[in-house]
Amino acid sequence: MNRVLSSLLAFTVMVTPALGRTQGAGSAAPSAATAPGSSAAPPGAPAPGPASPAAAPSGGSAAPSPGSPAPSSGAAAPDAGPTFQGIETVDGRSLPGRVVEQKPGSYAIVEREGGQKEAVDWSRIARIDGKPPPPVAPAGASSLIPEGFTPARVSKIAEAGEKLTDVLPGLFAPKDGSQLIGSVKGAQDALEALGLKRGAPNGFMIGYPLVMMPLCFDASRGTIGRVDGTGFLGSLCNYVIVPISVGLLVAGPFLSLWSEEQELAGPTVHHIEASVYALDYSKKSALTGSLNREPSGGFLGNNLGYDFGYSYIHPTVGIVGYGHLTLQQTSISRTDFLQVSSSFFKADAQAGFDAIRFLSKGKKDSYWSQHTAFFRAGPSMFHNWILSRDVSAPGVGAAVDNPLNNSIGLVTGLGYELAAELDFRFPEVFGWSLGGVHFKFERGSYPALSFPDLNPRQGAFVALIGFDDLRQGDSYTWQRLKLELELPINYSRAGGLFFGGQLVSYENNFGSGVDNRGLSLDYRLRFE
């Protein structure tokens, strides 16, 4: 019996400390079986050391029970638990996983359990791995984000792209002259919406089309294409030269050679004007008996007109020197075997007086120094002729000996012209230009006429198409009324772009003549 009691006592001595340690790890309160101040060790056992604070279980700490030893003042703070790994969004959604890629300002990618990856837009991210997302770097020299690149900017670029898609067919395959002019302006507006600055036009980019496009008209409809005997020049014009010329007209206002120079501050002295305009055609006749005597048509056939002018205005006195060239090319008729066109050329050399320049004395600080209003007069001449071309088969229009390939002069006139012109700038509002208006009225009288001699075949052909009445009378009159608005964006005194319309008419005193309406683009260059 004594041996059994001795074994139980030894077992109790060994087990009791282990139970106390297990209970202390699970609860801050001491065992209820141990009285306050008593020791769990049996008599004779060494006294325990200072009590260590019990570790609080995860999720909170229990209050100590009465009589338990107070924790020491140097004890460590309780652990807050592991940090959330993944992405937390601004709407409260949590995406646990490993963040494998971050592009500040764009997106972040988190790899979920199982290897599935999910991208989150940067604007929706609240925290990454428990921390705020890195800030987005501002646009600058070291940033890949262009300055001013915003969602609104992206939408604007998309709209400009749609506009370019709409106008490209009208640039390189126009159905008529009106579509061509409208497409040139539409493409320029789209480029401006993309952020290109429109300023003074580039002289070469405007001058080249004004030379090549009229030559190409004659090469495909007249007699210039016969120089090589094959018609190659006409094909080269249709597929290479004309598309390049149209592209230059679009890009001209955006690639000025003078764009890097300082803005002009004073009155401008030298003015260059270059115009391209679409035309319709309406002939009137004093003779009756033939429907062919009054042909008319819209802008079909790429009927185009071209103007090139130079003006010198004295910087203080306002004396004006003026020179101007006009060329109009229209398609009259086309059948399966014959094409008939008409060309009109006019040249002027005039002198005049600018009233605004004279009154403002050309002062640089004067509001009126940017405006002009002048009258001019001087000698003028014109020449009108018709072109015919055999189009029945490829290559026949280039044959030199084909009787249907003709260039026949109708009438040449000498006389004088009177004109008035106003170029007025609208005032700026809050620093924004409102553009300007340009008005021109010209009237020429031509009492001296010359009718080129025609051989019998040419005379019969002119009568057949109904143009013999233009070889009648002893005087001609020519007049033009033109009204245009200068586009207000990025106005520069060094030049600009005008868009408007015009009415043109010329008539002999026999009662026959031609009326035209035009839709025009004017390119202006100004120099001090």
Coordinates of C-alpha atoms in Angstrom, one line a residue:
M1 CA 0.0 0.0 0.0
N2 CA 2.8 2.4 0.9
R3 CA 4.5 1.6 -2.4
V4 CA 1.3 2.5 -4.3
L5 CA 1.0 5.8 -2.4
S6 CA 4.6 6.7 -3.1
S7 CA 4.1 6.1 -6.9
L8 CA 1.0 8.4 -6.9
L9 CA 2.9 11.1 -5.1
A10 CA 5.8 11.0 -7.6
F11 CA 3.4 11.1 -10.6
T12 CA 1.6 14.2 -9.1
V13 CA 4.9 16.0 -8.6
M14 CA 5.9 15.5 -12.3
V15 CA 2.5 16.2 -13.9
T16 CA 1.4 19.3 -12.0
P17 CA 4.0 21.8 -13.5
A18 CA 3.2 20.6 -17.1
L19 CA -0.5 21.2 -16.5
G20 CA 0.2 24.7 -15.2
R21 CA 2.3 25.6 -18.3
T22 CA -0.5 24.3 -20.6
Q23 CA -3.2 26.2 -18.8
G24 CA -1.1 29.4 -18.9
A25 CA -0.7 29.2 -22.7
G26 CA -4.5 29.0 -23.1
S27 CA -5.7 31.5 -20.6
A28 CA -4.3 34.5 -18.7
A29 CA -6.2 33.3 -15.4
P30 CA -4.5 30.9 -13.1
S31 CA -6.0 27.5 -12.3
A32 CA -8.9 27.6 -9.8
A33 CA -7.3 24.7 -8.0
T34 CA -4.3 26.8 -7.0
A35 CA -4.9 29.2 -4.2
P36 CA -3.6 32.8 -4.3
G37 CA 0.0 32.9 -3.2
S38 CA 0.3 29.1 -3.1
S39 CA 2.9 27.3 -5.1
A40 CA 2.3 24.4 -7.4
A41 CA 5.6 22.8 -6.4
P42 CA 5.6 20.2 -3.6
P43 CA 7.4 20.8 -0.3
G44 CA 11.1 20.9 -0.8
A45 CA 10.9 21.8 -4.5
P46 CA 12.7 25.0 -5.6
A47 CA 10.7 28.2 -5.7
P48 CA 9.6 29.3 -9.1
G49 CA 11.0 32.5 -10.6
P50 CA 9.1 35.7 -11.5
A51 CA 5.9 35.1 -13.3
S52 CA 6.0 35.9 -17.0
P53 CA 3.1 37.5 -18.7
A54 CA 0.7 35.2 -20.4
A55 CA 0.5 35.6 -24.2
A56 CA -2.9 36.8 -25.3
P57 CA -4.6 34.4 -27.8
S58 CA -5.2 35.6 -31.4
G59 CA -8.2 37.8 -31.8
G60 CA -7.9 39.6 -28.4
S61 CA -6.6 39.5 -24.8
A62 CA -8.5 38.3 -21.8
A63 CA -8.6 40.4 -18.6
P64 CA -6.5 39.0 -15.8
S65 CA -8.4 37.3 -13.0
P66 CA -8.2 38.6 -9.4
G67 CA -5.0 37.7 -7.7
S68 CA -3.1 37.0 -10.9
P69 CA 0.2 38.8 -11.2
A70 CA 0.2 42.1 -13.2
P71 CA 2.1 42.2 -16.5
S72 CA 5.5 43.9 -16.4
S73 CA 5.8 47.4 -17.9
G74 CA 8.3 46.3 -20.5
A75 CA 6.1 43.7 -22.1
A76 CA 5.7 43.7 -26.0
A77 CA 2.5 45.0 -27.6
P78 CA 0.0 42.4 -28.8
D79 CA 0.4 41.2 -32.4
A80 CA -2.2 42.7 -34.9
G81 CA -2.2 39.6 -37.1
P82 CA -0.9 38.9 -40.6
T83 CA -1.2 41.7 -43.4
F84 CA -3.8 41.2 -46.1
Q85 CA -2.1 40.1 -49.3
G86 CA -3.8 41.2 -52.5
I87 CA -5.8 44.1 -53.8
E88 CA -8.6 46.0 -52.1
T89 CA -10.9 48.2 -54.2
V90 CA -12.6 51.5 -53.5
D91 CA -16.0 49.7 -53.5
G92 CA -15.0 47.4 -50.7
R93 CA -14.1 44.3 -52.8
S94 CA -11.1 42.2 -51.8
L95 CA -9.0 40.2 -54.2
P96 CA -6.7 38.0 -52.2
G97 CA -3.6 36.7 -54.0
R98 CA -0.1 37.7 -55.1
V99 CA 0.2 41.0 -56.9
V100 CA 2.4 40.1 -59.9
E101 CA 2.4 43.4 -61.9
Q102 CA 1.8 47.1 -61.2
K103 CA 1.5 49.9 -63.8
P104 CA 0.8 53.1 -61.8
G105 CA -2.0 55.1 -63.6
S106 CA -3.0 52.0 -65.7
Y107 CA -3.7 48.7 -63.9
A108 CA -2.4 46.1 -61.5
I109 CA -2.6 42.3 -61.8
V110 CA -3.3 39.9 -58.9
E111 CA -2.7 36.1 -59.2
R112 CA -5.5 34.3 -57.4
E113 CA -5.4 30.9 -55.8
G114 CA -5.1 28.3 -58.6
G115 CA -3.0 30.5 -60.9
Q116 CA -5.9 32.6 -62.2
K117 CA -4.9 36.2 -62.9
E118 CA -7.2 39.3 -62.7
A119 CA -6.5 42.9 -63.8
V120 CA -7.9 45.8 -61.8
D121 CA -8.1 49.4 -63.2
W122 CA -5.7 51.7 -61.2
S123 CA -8.5 54.2 -60.5
R124 CA -10.4 51.4 -58.6
I125 CA -7.6 50.4 -56.3
A126 CA -7.7 51.4 -52.6
R127 CA -4.9 49.3 -51.2
I128 CA -2.2 46.9 -52.5
D129 CA -0.9 44.4 -49.9
G130 CA -2.4 46.5 -47.2
K131 CA -0.7 49.7 -48.4
P132 CA -2.0 52.6 -50.5
P133 CA -1.1 52.3 -54.2
P134 CA 2.0 54.1 -55.5
P135 CA 1.3 57.6 -56.8
V136 CA 1.1 58.2 -60.6
A137 CA 4.1 60.1 -61.9
P138 CA 3.3 63.4 -63.5
A139 CA 3.8 63.8 -67.3
G140 CA 7.2 65.1 -68.0
A141 CA 10.5 64.4 -69.7
S142 CA 10.9 61.1 -67.9
S143 CA 7.3 60.0 -68.3
L144 CA 5.9 57.9 -71.1
I145 CA 2.5 59.7 -70.7
P146 CA 2.3 62.7 -73.1
E147 CA 1.5 66.0 -71.4
G148 CA -2.2 66.7 -71.4
F149 CA -3.1 63.1 -72.3
T150 CA -6.5 62.6 -70.7
P151 CA -9.6 60.5 -71.4
A152 CA -11.2 63.6 -73.0
R153 CA -8.2 63.9 -75.2
V154 CA -8.5 60.3 -76.3
S155 CA -12.2 60.9 -77.2
K156 CA -11.2 63.9 -79.2
I157 CA -8.6 62.0 -81.1
A158 CA -11.1 59.2 -81.8
E159 CA -13.6 61.8 -83.2
A160 CA -10.9 63.4 -85.4
G161 CA -10.0 59.9 -86.7
E162 CA -13.6 59.3 -87.7
K163 CA -13.7 62.7 -89.5
L164 CA -10.5 61.8 -91.4
T165 CA -12.1 58.5 -92.4
D166 CA -15.1 60.4 -93.8
V167 CA -13.1 62.9 -95.8
L168 CA -10.3 60.7 -97.3
P169 CA -12.4 59.4 -100.2
G170 CA -13.3 63.0 -101.1
L171 CA -9.6 63.9 -101.1
F172 CA -8.2 61.2 -103.4
A173 CA -11.3 60.2 -105.4
P174 CA -13.7 63.2 -105.4
K175 CA -16.9 62.9 -107.3
D176 CA -16.9 66.7 -108.0
G177 CA -15.1 69.9 -107.2
S178 CA -17.4 70.8 -104.3
Q179 CA -16.6 67.5 -102.5
L180 CA -12.9 68.1 -103.1
I181 CA -12.9 71.6 -101.5
G182 CA -15.1 70.4 -98.7
S183 CA -12.8 67.4 -98.1
V184 CA -9.7 69.6 -98.0
K185 CA -11.3 71.8 -95.3
G186 CA -12.7 68.8 -93.4
A187 CA -9.2 67.2 -93.3
Q188 CA -7.7 70.4 -92.0
D189 CA -10.3 70.7 -89.3
A190 CA -9.6 67.1 -88.3
L191 CA -5.8 67.7 -88.1
E192 CA -6.5 70.8 -85.9
A193 CA -8.7 68.7 -83.6
L194 CA -5.7 66.3 -83.2
G195 CA -3.7 69.3 -81.8
L196 CA -1.8 70.6 -84.8
K197 CA -1.4 74.3 -84.9
R198 CA -2.7 76.1 -87.9
G199 CA -0.7 79.2 -88.9
A200 CA 0.7 81.0 -91.9
P201 CA 0.6 78.6 -94.9
N202 CA 3.8 77.1 -96.3
G203 CA 4.5 78.8 -99.6
F204 CA 5.8 75.8 -101.5
M205 CA 3.0 73.5 -100.4
I206 CA 0.4 76.0 -101.7
G207 CA 2.3 77.0 -104.9
Y208 CA 3.0 73.5 -106.1
P209 CA -0.7 72.5 -106.4
L210 CA -1.6 75.8 -108.1
V211 CA 0.9 75.0 -110.9
M212 CA 0.4 71.3 -111.2
M213 CA -3.3 70.9 -110.9
P214 CA -4.2 73.2 -113.9
L215 CA -1.5 71.4 -116.0
C216 CA -3.0 68.1 -115.1
F217 CA -6.5 69.3 -116.0
D218 CA -5.2 70.2 -119.5
A219 CA -3.2 67.0 -119.7
S220 CA -6.3 64.8 -119.2
R221 CA -8.8 66.9 -121.0
G222 CA -6.8 69.1 -123.4
T223 CA -3.8 68.9 -125.7
I224 CA -0.8 69.0 -123.3
G225 CA -1.0 65.3 -122.9
R226 CA -0.2 64.7 -126.6
V227 CA 3.4 65.8 -126.2
D228 CA 4.5 62.2 -125.6
G229 CA 1.9 60.6 -127.9
T230 CA 0.8 58.0 -125.4
G231 CA -1.2 59.9 -122.8
F232 CA 1.2 58.8 -120.0
L233 CA 1.2 62.3 -118.6
G234 CA -2.5 62.3 -118.0
S235 CA -2.3 59.0 -116.1
L236 CA 0.6 60.2 -114.1
C237 CA -1.5 63.3 -113.1
N238 CA -4.6 61.3 -112.1
Y239 CA -2.8 58.8 -109.9
V240 CA 0.3 60.6 -108.6
I241 CA 0.5 64.4 -109.1
V242 CA -3.1 65.3 -108.2
P243 CA -3.2 63.2 -105.0
I244 CA 0.1 64.7 -103.9
S245 CA -1.2 68.2 -104.7
V246 CA -4.4 67.7 -102.6
G247 CA -2.3 66.4 -99.7
L248 CA -0.1 69.5 -99.8
L249 CA -3.2 71.7 -99.8
V250 CA -4.3 70.0 -96.6
A251 CA -0.9 70.1 -94.8
G252 CA 0.1 73.6 -96.0
P253 CA -1.4 75.6 -93.1
F254 CA 0.3 73.4 -90.5
L255 CA 3.8 73.2 -91.8
S256 CA 4.8 76.8 -92.4
L257 CA 8.4 77.7 -93.0
W258 CA 7.9 80.8 -90.9
S259 CA 6.2 79.1 -87.9
E260 CA 9.3 79.6 -85.7
E261 CA 9.5 83.3 -86.2
Q262 CA 8.1 85.9 -83.9
E263 CA 4.5 87.1 -84.5
L264 CA 4.4 90.2 -86.6
A265 CA 3.7 93.3 -84.6
G266 CA 3.2 96.1 -87.1
P267 CA 1.4 96.7 -90.4
T268 CA 2.1 94.2 -93.2
V269 CA 3.5 95.5 -96.5
H270 CA 3.6 92.4 -98.8
H271 CA 0.5 90.3 -99.2
I272 CA 0.3 87.0 -101.2
E273 CA -3.1 85.4 -102.0
A274 CA -3.5 81.9 -103.4
S275 CA -7.1 80.5 -103.9
V276 CA -8.5 77.2 -105.0
Y277 CA -12.3 77.0 -105.6
A278 CA -14.8 74.6 -107.0
L279 CA -17.1 75.9 -109.8
D280 CA -20.4 75.2 -111.4
Y281 CA -21.2 76.3 -114.9
S282 CA -24.2 77.9 -116.6
K283 CA -24.1 79.4 -120.1
K284 CA -26.6 81.8 -121.4
S285 CA -27.2 82.6 -125.0
A286 CA -29.0 85.3 -127.0
L287 CA -29.6 82.8 -129.8
T288 CA -32.3 80.2 -129.9
G289 CA -33.0 77.0 -131.8
S290 CA -30.5 74.7 -130.1
L291 CA -30.5 73.1 -126.7
N292 CA -26.7 73.0 -126.9
R293 CA -26.4 76.7 -126.7
E294 CA -27.1 76.8 -122.9
P295 CA -25.2 73.9 -121.3
S296 CA -25.1 73.9 -117.5
G297 CA -23.9 71.7 -114.8
G298 CA -23.0 71.5 -111.1
F299 CA -19.6 70.9 -109.7
L300 CA -19.3 67.6 -111.6
G301 CA -16.1 67.0 -113.4
N302 CA -13.8 68.6 -110.8
N303 CA -14.4 72.1 -112.2
L304 CA -11.9 74.2 -110.5
G305 CA -10.6 77.8 -110.4
Y306 CA -7.3 79.2 -109.3
D307 CA -6.3 82.7 -108.2
F308 CA -2.8 84.0 -107.5
G309 CA -2.3 87.6 -106.4
Y310 CA 0.3 89.9 -104.9
S311 CA -0.4 93.3 -103.2
Y312 CA 2.1 95.9 -102.0
I313 CA 0.7 98.4 -99.4
H314 CA 3.0 101.3 -98.4
P315 CA 3.5 101.1 -94.6
T316 CA 2.4 104.7 -93.9
V317 CA 1.0 106.4 -97.0
G318 CA -1.2 103.5 -98.1
I319 CA -0.4 103.4 -101.8
V320 CA -1.2 100.0 -103.3
G321 CA 0.4 98.0 -106.1
Y322 CA -1.5 95.0 -107.3
G323 CA -1.1 92.0 -109.7
H324 CA -3.4 89.1 -110.1
L325 CA -3.9 86.0 -112.2
T326 CA -7.1 84.0 -112.6
L327 CA -7.6 80.6 -114.3
Q328 CA -11.0 78.7 -114.4
Q329 CA -11.3 75.2 -115.9
T330 CA -14.7 73.6 -116.4
S331 CA -16.0 70.5 -118.0
I332 CA -18.9 71.3 -120.5
S333 CA -19.9 68.0 -121.8
R334 CA -18.9 64.3 -122.0
T335 CA -20.2 61.5 -124.2
D336 CA -18.8 58.0 -124.9
F337 CA -16.5 59.3 -127.5
L338 CA -16.0 63.1 -126.9
Q339 CA -15.2 65.3 -123.9
V340 CA -15.5 69.1 -124.1
S341 CA -14.0 71.6 -121.6
S342 CA -13.7 75.3 -121.3
S343 CA -10.8 77.4 -119.9
F344 CA -10.8 81.1 -119.0
F345 CA -7.7 83.1 -118.1
K346 CA -7.5 86.7 -116.8
A347 CA -4.5 88.9 -115.8
D348 CA -4.6 92.3 -114.0
A349 CA -2.0 95.0 -113.1
Q350 CA -3.5 97.8 -110.9
A351 CA -2.7 100.6 -108.6
G352 CA -4.8 101.8 -105.7
F353 CA -5.1 103.5 -102.3
D354 CA -5.6 101.9 -98.8
A355 CA -7.7 104.3 -96.7
I356 CA -7.2 102.5 -93.4
R357 CA -3.4 102.4 -93.8
F358 CA -3.4 106.1 -94.6
L359 CA -5.6 107.1 -91.6
S360 CA -3.7 104.9 -89.1
K361 CA -0.3 106.0 -90.5
G362 CA 0.9 102.4 -90.1
K363 CA 1.5 102.8 -86.3
K364 CA 2.4 99.5 -84.7
D365 CA 0.3 100.2 -81.6
S366 CA -2.8 101.1 -83.6
Y367 CA -5.7 98.7 -83.6
W368 CA -6.3 99.5 -87.3
S369 CA -2.9 98.4 -88.5
Q370 CA -4.1 94.9 -89.1
H371 CA -7.0 95.9 -91.4
T372 CA -7.0 96.9 -95.0
A373 CA -9.6 98.7 -97.1
F374 CA -8.5 99.8 -100.6
F375 CA -9.7 100.7 -104.0
R376 CA -7.7 99.8 -107.1
A377 CA -7.9 100.2 -110.9
G378 CA -5.8 99.3 -113.9
P379 CA -5.5 97.5 -117.2
S380 CA -6.9 93.9 -117.6
M381 CA -7.0 91.2 -120.2
F382 CA -8.7 87.9 -120.6
H383 CA -8.7 84.9 -123.0
N384 CA -11.4 82.2 -123.3
W385 CA -10.9 78.9 -125.2
I386 CA -12.4 75.5 -125.5
L387 CA -10.8 72.0 -125.4
S388 CA -12.0 68.8 -127.0
R389 CA -10.7 65.3 -126.4
D390 CA -11.4 61.9 -128.0
V391 CA -12.2 59.5 -125.2
S392 CA -13.6 56.6 -127.3
A393 CA -10.6 54.3 -126.6
P394 CA -7.4 54.4 -124.5
G395 CA -4.6 56.4 -126.1
V396 CA -6.7 58.0 -128.9
G397 CA -6.9 61.3 -126.9
A398 CA -3.1 61.5 -127.2
A399 CA -3.0 61.1 -131.0
V400 CA -1.7 64.3 -132.6
D401 CA -3.5 63.7 -135.9
N402 CA -6.9 63.0 -134.3
P403 CA -9.3 65.8 -135.6
L404 CA -11.4 65.5 -132.3
N405 CA -8.4 66.6 -130.2
N406 CA -8.6 70.4 -130.4
S407 CA -7.7 73.6 -128.5
I408 CA -9.8 76.4 -130.1
G409 CA -9.6 80.1 -129.1
L410 CA -13.0 81.9 -128.8
V411 CA -12.2 85.5 -127.7
T412 CA -9.5 87.7 -126.2
G413 CA -10.4 91.0 -124.5
L414 CA -8.4 94.0 -123.5
G415 CA -9.7 96.7 -121.1
Y416 CA -9.6 97.9 -117.5
E417 CA -10.9 96.7 -114.1
L418 CA -12.2 98.6 -111.0
A419 CA -12.2 96.9 -107.7
A420 CA -12.8 97.4 -103.9
E421 CA -11.4 95.1 -101.2
L422 CA -11.9 95.0 -97.4
D423 CA -10.0 92.8 -95.0
F424 CA -11.3 93.3 -91.4
R425 CA -10.2 91.5 -88.2
F426 CA -12.8 90.9 -85.6
P427 CA -11.8 92.0 -82.1
E428 CA -10.5 89.4 -79.6
V429 CA -12.7 88.3 -76.7
F430 CA -10.8 87.1 -73.6
G431 CA -7.7 86.5 -75.6
W432 CA -9.5 84.4 -78.2
S433 CA -9.5 85.4 -81.9
L434 CA -12.9 85.5 -83.6
G435 CA -11.3 85.5 -87.0
G436 CA -12.1 88.0 -89.7
V437 CA -14.0 88.8 -92.9
H438 CA -12.8 89.4 -96.4
F439 CA -14.9 91.1 -99.0
K440 CA -14.0 91.7 -102.7
F441 CA -15.9 93.2 -105.6
E442 CA -14.3 93.4 -109.1
R443 CA -15.8 94.6 -112.4
G444 CA -13.9 94.7 -115.7
S445 CA -14.9 96.3 -119.0
Y446 CA -13.3 95.1 -122.2
P447 CA -14.1 97.2 -125.2
A448 CA -11.2 95.8 -127.4
L449 CA -12.0 92.3 -128.5
S450 CA -10.1 89.9 -130.8
F451 CA -11.6 86.7 -132.3
P452 CA -9.0 84.2 -133.4
D453 CA -9.4 82.9 -136.9
L454 CA -10.8 79.4 -137.2
N455 CA -10.5 77.0 -140.1
P456 CA -13.8 75.5 -141.5
R457 CA -13.5 72.4 -139.3
Q458 CA -13.0 74.4 -136.1
G459 CA -15.8 76.8 -137.0
A460 CA -18.2 73.9 -137.5
F461 CA -17.2 72.3 -134.3
V462 CA -17.7 75.6 -132.3
A463 CA -21.2 76.0 -133.8
L464 CA -22.0 72.3 -133.1
I465 CA -21.4 72.7 -129.4
G466 CA -23.2 76.0 -129.3
F467 CA -20.4 78.4 -128.4
D468 CA -20.3 80.4 -131.6
D469 CA -22.4 83.1 -129.8
L470 CA -19.5 83.9 -127.5
R471 CA -17.7 85.1 -130.7
Q472 CA -20.2 87.9 -131.1
G473 CA -20.6 91.5 -129.9
D474 CA -18.0 94.3 -129.6
S475 CA -17.4 94.4 -125.8
Y476 CA -17.4 92.2 -122.7
T477 CA -18.0 92.8 -119.0
W478 CA -16.6 90.6 -116.2
Q479 CA -17.5 90.8 -112.5
R480 CA -16.9 88.9 -109.3
L481 CA -18.4 89.2 -105.8
K482 CA -16.5 87.3 -103.1
L483 CA -17.2 86.9 -99.4
E484 CA -15.0 84.8 -97.1
L485 CA -14.5 84.3 -93.4
E486 CA -11.0 83.8 -91.9
L487 CA -11.0 80.8 -89.6
P488 CA -10.5 82.0 -86.0
I489 CA -8.2 79.3 -84.7
N490 CA -4.6 80.3 -84.2
Y491 CA -4.8 83.5 -86.1
S492 CA -1.5 85.0 -87.2
R493 CA -0.7 88.3 -88.9
A494 CA 1.8 86.4 -90.9
G495 CA -1.0 84.6 -92.8
G496 CA -4.1 82.5 -92.5
L497 CA -6.8 80.4 -94.1
F498 CA -10.1 81.8 -95.5
F499 CA -13.2 79.8 -96.4
G500 CA -16.2 81.2 -98.4
G501 CA -17.9 81.6 -101.7
Q502 CA -18.1 83.7 -104.8
L503 CA -20.3 84.7 -107.8
V504 CA -18.6 85.2 -111.2
S505 CA -20.1 86.3 -114.4
Y506 CA -18.9 87.4 -117.8
E507 CA -21.1 88.5 -120.7
N508 CA -20.8 90.2 -124.1
N509 CA -23.1 93.0 -125.3
F510 CA -24.7 90.5 -127.7
G511 CA -26.4 88.9 -124.7
S512 CA -24.4 85.7 -124.3
G513 CA -22.1 84.8 -121.5
V514 CA -21.3 82.4 -118.6
D515 CA -22.2 82.4 -114.9
N516 CA -20.2 80.6 -112.3
R517 CA -20.6 80.0 -108.5
G518 CA -17.7 78.9 -106.5
L519 CA -16.8 77.4 -103.1
S520 CA -13.3 78.7 -102.2
L521 CA -10.3 78.2 -99.9
D522 CA -7.9 81.1 -99.7
Y523 CA -4.4 80.9 -98.4
R524 CA -2.8 84.2 -97.3
L525 CA 0.8 85.1 -96.6
R526 CA 1.7 88.5 -95.1
F527 CA 5.2 90.1 -94.7
E528 CA 6.4 93.3 -93.0

